[in-house]
């Protein structure tokens, strides 16, 4: 008798990601001139193989685990699949210090991951600031800690437990901000430096992960912040999405997740176009020519302008649509305007038919 359908689903999702990681690791190893692990070449065959001794020439994959249902299900699937593949599996839990007893909870998560056979496993305490609001500040602190942990251990990938429901919420949050198509594309299956962060569960719903934990008798922790109406995502999860499903019928989450993928495909294509156009609209001295910029479709032109602003030193996270719209008016609505001030002490101004974006 096979595993519970929910357990089978999470394991298959993780197995697919691990095969990708193994393929990429083998290619990198070959390029570096080092001999790969003898079983890496067979990693994608799906054949069952014995547990492998820990070696530095096999990739380390970490799971980021809060102790919640999504990440505990992910950790259990990683522990199971890693034993059959040439993969070392470890885990990390981040203690945000935002709740009483968070350090004890982090220690408990470390114990659970260790009991699954993951190694290395560690808890990392972070300080959460206030910039951008509590949710953004916690996210920034968490990713900084995960980046540092991955670098310290030389991890090939870090698995995150975001589900299809999380994807739908991300799309709606982007829509509410009036963001562009890139924001509507939600979370990528692979993101971060060299695709470090992998999200195996983006095609699975939250209930599947919870059911998998129940089927395996895995204890989970329900973060009270997830039901706290003080947090935007919590209100969206418990009030906004149910209201949409009541008004529009079931299938809203699936439709939003599908929208995210379609938007990502479109955004990737536009970004590629903009990268090519960004080279074509410059003169021999590398300056942006306003006439050539004006001839571009607006979606492409604004991407070129955004990229130029970031290259000049404007922080991507602080550069919003309204900033790019003002710079765009120097191209499409030129009336002798003064320089436009952008985040990061960057300014954009028009001089002699050229658009100059530079540190002020």
Tab-separated table of C-alpha atoms in Angstrom:
chain	number	residue	atom	x	y	z
A	1	UNK	CA	0.000	0.000	0.000
A	2	UNK	CA	1.394	3.361	-1.025
A	3	UNK	CA	1.546	6.577	0.994
A	4	UNK	CA	-1.459	8.811	1.565
A	5	UNK	CA	-2.269	10.812	-1.622
A	6	UNK	CA	-1.319	14.084	0.082
A	7	UNK	CA	2.026	12.625	1.186
A	8	UNK	CA	2.642	11.282	-2.308
A	9	UNK	CA	1.872	14.724	-3.773
A	10	UNK	CA	4.325	16.621	-1.570
A	11	UNK	CA	7.052	14.038	-2.127
A	12	UNK	CA	6.626	14.191	-5.893
A	13	UNK	CA	6.823	18.002	-5.829
A	14	UNK	CA	10.059	17.890	-3.819
A	15	UNK	CA	11.518	15.088	-5.927
A	16	UNK	CA	11.117	17.181	-9.064
A	17	UNK	CA	12.948	20.103	-7.496
A	18	UNK	CA	15.751	17.890	-6.206
A	19	UNK	CA	16.258	16.457	-9.674
A	20	UNK	CA	16.635	20.011	-10.985
A	21	UNK	CA	19.135	20.836	-8.250
A	22	UNK	CA	21.131	17.678	-8.978
A	23	UNK	CA	21.241	18.397	-12.697
A	24	UNK	CA	22.443	21.945	-12.124
A	25	UNK	CA	24.993	20.825	-9.538
A	26	UNK	CA	26.399	18.166	-11.888
A	27	UNK	CA	26.726	20.756	-14.671
A	28	UNK	CA	28.512	23.199	-12.354
A	29	UNK	CA	30.810	20.453	-11.105
A	30	UNK	CA	31.678	19.467	-14.673
A	31	UNK	CA	32.428	23.062	-15.615
A	32	UNK	CA	34.679	23.464	-12.583
A	33	UNK	CA	36.680	20.392	-13.580
A	34	UNK	CA	35.889	18.369	-10.439
A	35	UNK	CA	34.664	14.797	-10.561
A	36	UNK	CA	30.968	14.594	-9.599
A	37	UNK	CA	29.582	12.098	-7.149
A	38	UNK	CA	29.306	8.745	-9.010
A	39	UNK	CA	25.543	8.624	-8.477
A	40	UNK	CA	24.793	12.165	-9.636
A	41	UNK	CA	24.590	11.039	-13.247
A	42	UNK	CA	21.801	8.618	-12.322
A	43	UNK	CA	19.943	11.006	-10.053
A	44	UNK	CA	17.124	11.591	-12.518
A	45	UNK	CA	16.363	7.923	-13.219
A	46	UNK	CA	14.001	7.552	-10.270
A	47	UNK	CA	15.609	4.256	-9.211
A	48	UNK	CA	15.765	3.567	-5.494
A	49	UNK	CA	19.284	3.706	-4.076
A	50	UNK	CA	20.845	3.297	-0.620
A	51	UNK	CA	21.599	6.214	1.663
A	52	UNK	CA	24.845	7.949	0.756
A	53	UNK	CA	27.589	9.010	3.141
A	54	UNK	CA	27.919	12.743	3.695
A	55	UNK	CA	30.274	14.182	1.086
A	56	UNK	CA	31.145	17.697	0.106
A	57	UNK	CA	30.813	16.810	-3.570
A	58	UNK	CA	27.078	16.255	-3.214
A	59	UNK	CA	24.744	19.268	-3.048
A	60	UNK	CA	23.335	20.416	0.267
A	61	UNK	CA	19.667	21.403	0.210
A	62	UNK	CA	18.229	23.260	3.194
A	63	UNK	CA	14.582	23.571	4.123
A	64	UNK	CA	13.404	26.786	5.766
A	65	UNK	CA	11.012	25.602	8.459
A	66	UNK	CA	8.882	27.657	10.825
A	67	UNK	CA	7.199	24.630	12.357
A	68	UNK	CA	3.947	25.379	10.519
A	69	UNK	CA	2.105	22.805	8.420
A	70	UNK	CA	3.471	23.950	5.059
A	71	UNK	CA	7.125	23.908	6.056
A	72	UNK	CA	6.856	20.765	8.200
A	73	UNK	CA	5.327	18.918	5.259
A	74	UNK	CA	8.158	20.239	3.095
A	75	UNK	CA	10.788	19.126	5.606
A	76	UNK	CA	9.320	15.631	5.808
A	77	UNK	CA	9.287	15.286	2.018
A	78	UNK	CA	12.884	16.527	1.743
A	79	UNK	CA	14.046	14.077	4.421
A	80	UNK	CA	12.334	11.198	2.617
A	81	UNK	CA	13.494	12.027	-0.912
A	82	UNK	CA	17.061	12.972	0.035
A	83	UNK	CA	17.649	9.464	1.341
A	84	UNK	CA	17.046	8.125	-2.183
A	85	UNK	CA	19.152	10.677	-4.028
A	86	UNK	CA	22.690	12.033	-3.969
A	87	UNK	CA	21.575	14.960	-1.814
A	88	UNK	CA	22.502	16.114	1.669
A	89	UNK	CA	19.479	17.573	3.452
A	90	UNK	CA	19.530	20.127	6.244
A	91	UNK	CA	17.231	22.663	7.808
A	92	UNK	CA	17.094	26.143	9.269
A	93	UNK	CA	14.464	27.899	11.348
A	94	UNK	CA	14.441	31.660	11.851
A	95	UNK	CA	13.543	33.102	15.244
A	96	UNK	CA	12.105	36.560	14.581
A	97	UNK	CA	11.811	37.303	18.293
A	98	UNK	CA	8.367	38.832	17.795
A	99	UNK	CA	6.489	36.577	20.210
A	100	UNK	CA	7.055	35.392	23.737
A	101	UNK	CA	8.733	31.995	23.765
A	102	UNK	CA	9.898	32.219	20.166
A	103	UNK	CA	13.376	30.985	21.129
A	104	UNK	CA	11.949	27.862	22.765
A	105	UNK	CA	9.779	27.242	19.714
A	106	UNK	CA	12.813	27.537	17.442
A	107	UNK	CA	14.665	25.005	19.604
A	108	UNK	CA	11.693	22.660	19.313
A	109	UNK	CA	11.688	22.953	15.518
A	110	UNK	CA	15.410	22.160	15.452
A	111	UNK	CA	14.682	19.013	17.450
A	112	UNK	CA	11.939	17.911	15.058
A	113	UNK	CA	14.098	18.457	11.977
A	114	UNK	CA	16.997	16.621	13.573
A	115	UNK	CA	14.700	13.701	14.394
A	116	UNK	CA	13.817	13.512	10.690
A	117	UNK	CA	17.491	12.920	9.947
A	118	UNK	CA	18.288	16.361	8.585
A	119	UNK	CA	21.838	17.608	9.113
A	120	UNK	CA	22.966	20.341	9.508
A	121	UNK	CA	20.062	21.922	11.368
A	122	UNK	CA	20.173	25.261	13.154
A	123	UNK	CA	18.084	28.100	14.523
A	124	UNK	CA	19.007	31.657	13.602
A	125	UNK	CA	17.815	34.611	15.681
A	126	UNK	CA	17.233	37.904	13.848
A	127	UNK	CA	16.344	41.459	14.740
A	128	UNK	CA	13.273	42.736	12.914
A	129	UNK	CA	13.308	46.449	12.151
A	130	UNK	CA	10.442	48.725	11.151
A	131	UNK	CA	11.249	49.816	7.603
A	132	UNK	CA	8.427	49.073	5.172
A	133	UNK	CA	6.043	47.857	7.868
A	134	UNK	CA	6.123	44.806	10.145
A	135	UNK	CA	5.498	42.187	7.445
A	136	UNK	CA	8.116	43.550	5.039
A	137	UNK	CA	10.647	44.052	7.838
A	138	UNK	CA	10.203	40.476	9.059
A	139	UNK	CA	10.519	39.166	5.510
A	140	UNK	CA	13.711	41.147	4.897
A	141	UNK	CA	15.258	39.906	8.143
A	142	UNK	CA	14.262	36.323	7.373
A	143	UNK	CA	15.742	36.285	3.873
A	144	UNK	CA	18.942	37.932	5.093
A	145	UNK	CA	19.302	35.143	7.661
A	146	UNK	CA	18.553	32.441	5.091
A	147	UNK	CA	21.069	33.941	2.666
A	148	UNK	CA	23.759	34.018	5.345
A	149	UNK	CA	23.021	30.438	6.420
A	150	UNK	CA	23.083	29.159	2.842
A	151	UNK	CA	26.391	30.905	2.205
A	152	UNK	CA	27.909	29.606	5.427
A	153	UNK	CA	27.028	25.996	4.639
A	154	UNK	CA	27.540	26.234	0.893
A	155	UNK	CA	23.944	25.162	0.221
A	156	UNK	CA	22.932	24.609	-3.394
A	157	UNK	CA	19.294	25.447	-2.645
A	158	UNK	CA	16.892	26.495	0.091
A	159	UNK	CA	13.366	25.094	-0.087
A	160	UNK	CA	10.447	27.338	0.905
A	161	UNK	CA	6.961	26.103	1.748
A	162	UNK	CA	4.872	28.662	-0.167
A	163	UNK	CA	1.703	27.088	-1.531
A	164	UNK	CA	-0.777	27.929	-4.270
A	165	UNK	CA	-2.838	29.781	-1.652
A	166	UNK	CA	0.170	31.968	-0.791
A	167	UNK	CA	0.600	32.652	-4.494
A	168	UNK	CA	-3.006	33.781	-4.848
A	169	UNK	CA	-2.627	36.106	-1.864
A	170	UNK	CA	0.552	37.594	-3.345
A	171	UNK	CA	-1.206	38.316	-6.643
A	172	UNK	CA	-4.084	40.065	-4.868
A	173	UNK	CA	-1.699	42.140	-2.768
A	174	UNK	CA	0.086	43.246	-5.928
A	175	UNK	CA	-3.230	44.087	-7.554
A	176	UNK	CA	-4.300	46.151	-4.543
A	177	UNK	CA	-1.078	48.177	-4.758
A	178	UNK	CA	-1.716	48.963	-8.400
A	179	UNK	CA	1.512	47.242	-9.318
A	180	UNK	CA	2.595	46.181	-12.774
A	181	UNK	CA	2.616	42.787	-14.396
A	182	UNK	CA	5.816	41.711	-12.649
A	183	UNK	CA	4.151	42.085	-9.256
A	184	UNK	CA	1.070	40.223	-10.506
A	185	UNK	CA	3.314	37.328	-11.492
A	186	UNK	CA	3.649	36.494	-7.816
A	187	UNK	CA	6.427	34.285	-6.518
A	188	UNK	CA	8.754	32.438	-8.869
A	189	UNK	CA	9.357	28.715	-8.528
A	190	UNK	CA	13.054	29.624	-8.345
A	191	UNK	CA	14.401	32.992	-7.204
A	192	UNK	CA	17.271	34.646	-5.383
A	193	UNK	CA	20.989	34.456	-6.143
A	194	UNK	CA	21.545	31.772	-8.800
A	195	UNK	CA	18.013	30.468	-8.192
A	196	UNK	CA	18.842	29.608	-4.579
A	197	UNK	CA	15.249	29.659	-3.332
A	198	UNK	CA	12.982	26.890	-4.606
A	199	UNK	CA	9.234	26.663	-4.009
A	200	UNK	CA	8.078	23.090	-4.697
A	201	UNK	CA	4.510	23.616	-3.428
A	202	UNK	CA	3.324	26.448	-5.682
A	203	UNK	CA	1.044	24.009	-7.508
A	204	UNK	CA	-0.305	22.478	-4.276
A	205	UNK	CA	-2.907	23.985	-1.987
A	206	UNK	CA	-2.414	24.660	1.694
A	207	UNK	CA	-4.820	21.906	2.713
A	208	UNK	CA	-2.717	19.260	0.960
A	209	UNK	CA	0.298	20.201	3.085
A	210	UNK	CA	-1.757	20.125	6.276
A	211	UNK	CA	-3.301	16.779	5.358
A	212	UNK	CA	0.167	15.363	4.682
A	213	UNK	CA	1.239	16.382	8.181
A	214	UNK	CA	-1.835	14.747	9.706
A	215	UNK	CA	-1.255	11.551	7.707
A	216	UNK	CA	2.311	11.364	9.036
A	217	UNK	CA	1.369	12.413	12.589
A	218	UNK	CA	3.660	15.425	12.337
A	219	UNK	CA	3.035	18.054	15.030
A	220	UNK	CA	2.635	21.556	13.604
A	221	UNK	CA	2.615	25.047	15.060
A	222	UNK	CA	-0.051	27.532	14.014
A	223	UNK	CA	1.463	31.015	14.094
A	224	UNK	CA	-1.015	33.402	15.776
A	225	UNK	CA	0.189	36.139	13.425
A	226	UNK	CA	-1.498	34.221	10.598
A	227	UNK	CA	-4.913	34.999	12.105
A	228	UNK	CA	-4.090	38.438	13.493
A	229	UNK	CA	-6.176	41.066	11.633
A	230	UNK	CA	-3.424	43.621	12.242
A	231	UNK	CA	-1.549	42.027	9.331
A	232	UNK	CA	-2.672	42.699	5.772
A	233	UNK	CA	-2.023	39.180	4.518
A	234	UNK	CA	-3.965	37.727	7.443
A	235	UNK	CA	-7.007	39.891	6.632
A	236	UNK	CA	-6.762	38.896	2.998
A	237	UNK	CA	-6.519	35.197	3.893
A	238	UNK	CA	-9.420	35.080	6.325
A	239	UNK	CA	-11.675	37.829	4.981
A	240	UNK	CA	-10.738	38.868	1.445
A	241	UNK	CA	-10.339	35.522	-0.311
A	242	UNK	CA	-13.413	33.934	1.335
A	243	UNK	CA	-15.447	36.969	0.252
A	244	UNK	CA	-14.206	36.599	-3.320
A	245	UNK	CA	-15.055	32.910	-3.367
A	246	UNK	CA	-18.511	33.669	-1.983
A	247	UNK	CA	-19.122	36.253	-4.709
A	248	UNK	CA	-17.415	34.500	-7.620
A	249	UNK	CA	-17.592	30.832	-6.686
A	250	UNK	CA	-14.916	28.250	-6.009
A	251	UNK	CA	-11.755	28.247	-8.048
A	252	UNK	CA	-10.586	31.789	-7.287
A	253	UNK	CA	-7.308	30.601	-5.772
A	254	UNK	CA	-6.557	28.364	-8.744
A	255	UNK	CA	-7.425	31.158	-11.184
A	256	UNK	CA	-5.181	33.652	-9.393
A	257	UNK	CA	-2.292	31.188	-9.342
A	258	UNK	CA	-2.794	30.602	-13.071
A	259	UNK	CA	-2.806	34.366	-13.618
A	260	UNK	CA	0.498	34.562	-11.789
A	261	UNK	CA	2.118	32.065	-14.151
A	262	UNK	CA	0.734	33.734	-17.279
A	263	UNK	CA	1.835	37.143	-16.002
A	264	UNK	CA	5.306	35.788	-15.245
A	265	UNK	CA	5.656	34.455	-18.779
A	266	UNK	CA	4.637	37.839	-20.201
A	267	UNK	CA	6.895	39.754	-17.806
A	268	UNK	CA	9.875	37.547	-18.651
A	269	UNK	CA	9.316	38.158	-22.367
A	270	UNK	CA	9.034	41.932	-21.857
A	271	UNK	CA	12.161	41.973	-19.695
A	272	UNK	CA	14.106	40.187	-22.424
A	273	UNK	CA	12.828	42.655	-25.002
A	274	UNK	CA	13.729	45.582	-22.738
A	275	UNK	CA	17.260	44.260	-22.178
A	276	UNK	CA	17.829	44.189	-25.934
A	277	UNK	CA	16.160	47.568	-26.447
A	278	UNK	CA	18.253	49.102	-23.678
A	279	UNK	CA	21.358	48.525	-25.783
A	280	UNK	CA	19.771	49.799	-29.003
A	281	UNK	CA	18.615	53.160	-27.600
A	282	UNK	CA	22.081	54.338	-26.569
A	283	UNK	CA	24.422	56.491	-28.593
A	284	UNK	CA	28.115	55.803	-29.168
A	285	UNK	CA	28.923	57.276	-25.745
A	286	UNK	CA	26.367	55.023	-24.019
A	287	UNK	CA	23.832	57.801	-23.368
A	288	UNK	CA	20.101	57.164	-23.695
A	289	UNK	CA	18.596	58.810	-26.780
A	290	UNK	CA	15.159	60.294	-26.123
A	291	UNK	CA	13.903	59.887	-29.710
A	292	UNK	CA	14.702	56.184	-29.719
A	293	UNK	CA	13.161	55.744	-26.281
A	294	UNK	CA	9.986	57.493	-27.454
A	295	UNK	CA	9.635	54.984	-30.295
A	296	UNK	CA	9.504	52.015	-27.921
A	297	UNK	CA	6.204	50.558	-26.636
A	298	UNK	CA	5.466	52.041	-23.184
A	299	UNK	CA	5.849	48.714	-21.357
A	300	UNK	CA	9.301	48.197	-22.858
A	301	UNK	CA	10.406	51.815	-22.451
A	302	UNK	CA	9.506	51.906	-18.754
A	303	UNK	CA	11.479	48.741	-18.161
A	304	UNK	CA	14.487	50.312	-19.849
A	305	UNK	CA	14.124	53.383	-17.636
A	306	UNK	CA	13.755	51.323	-14.487
A	307	UNK	CA	16.835	49.280	-15.311
A	308	UNK	CA	18.835	52.454	-16.004
A	309	UNK	CA	17.757	53.972	-12.687
A	310	UNK	CA	18.789	50.842	-10.770
A	311	UNK	CA	22.141	50.755	-12.561
A	312	UNK	CA	22.659	54.377	-11.502
A	313	UNK	CA	22.202	53.409	-7.846
A	314	UNK	CA	18.476	53.642	-7.147
A	315	UNK	CA	17.393	50.764	-4.837
A	316	UNK	CA	15.014	48.436	-6.669
A	317	UNK	CA	12.820	47.974	-3.595
A	318	UNK	CA	12.281	51.732	-3.259
A	319	UNK	CA	11.717	52.454	-6.934
A	320	UNK	CA	7.968	52.532	-7.556
A	321	UNK	CA	5.757	52.936	-10.605
A	322	UNK	CA	5.163	56.616	-9.847
A	323	UNK	CA	8.899	57.305	-10.045
A	324	UNK	CA	9.207	55.667	-13.458
A	325	UNK	CA	6.090	57.484	-14.702
A	326	UNK	CA	7.694	60.826	-13.847
A	327	UNK	CA	10.902	59.881	-15.644
A	328	UNK	CA	8.844	58.649	-18.598
A	329	UNK	CA	7.287	62.107	-18.941
A	330	UNK	CA	10.737	63.471	-19.711
A	331	UNK	CA	10.461	61.363	-22.868
A	332	UNK	CA	6.779	61.531	-23.791
A	333	UNK	CA	5.693	64.869	-22.321
A	334	UNK	CA	8.784	67.065	-22.485
A	335	UNK	CA	7.962	70.663	-21.474
A	336	UNK	CA	11.319	71.716	-20.081
A	337	UNK	CA	10.832	69.988	-16.709
A	338	UNK	CA	13.445	70.079	-13.985
A	339	UNK	CA	15.359	66.965	-12.945
A	340	UNK	CA	13.367	64.140	-11.370
A	341	UNK	CA	14.655	62.984	-7.979
A	342	UNK	CA	14.675	59.229	-7.482
A	343	UNK	CA	15.436	57.043	-4.440
A	344	UNK	CA	19.102	56.535	-3.659
A	345	UNK	CA	20.035	60.158	-4.463
A	346	UNK	CA	19.633	59.463	-8.169
A	347	UNK	CA	18.321	62.095	-10.568
A	348	UNK	CA	16.978	61.881	-14.097
A	349	UNK	CA	17.146	64.867	-16.450
A	350	UNK	CA	16.912	65.595	-20.139
A	351	UNK	CA	19.872	67.289	-21.824
A	352	UNK	CA	20.222	67.912	-25.533
A	353	UNK	CA	17.990	65.061	-26.639
A	354	UNK	CA	19.605	62.657	-24.210
A	355	UNK	CA	18.206	61.246	-20.961
A	356	UNK	CA	20.791	61.388	-18.186
A	357	UNK	CA	20.249	59.239	-15.075
A	358	UNK	CA	22.975	59.678	-12.485
A	359	UNK	CA	23.835	60.116	-8.841
A	360	UNK	CA	22.977	63.647	-7.756
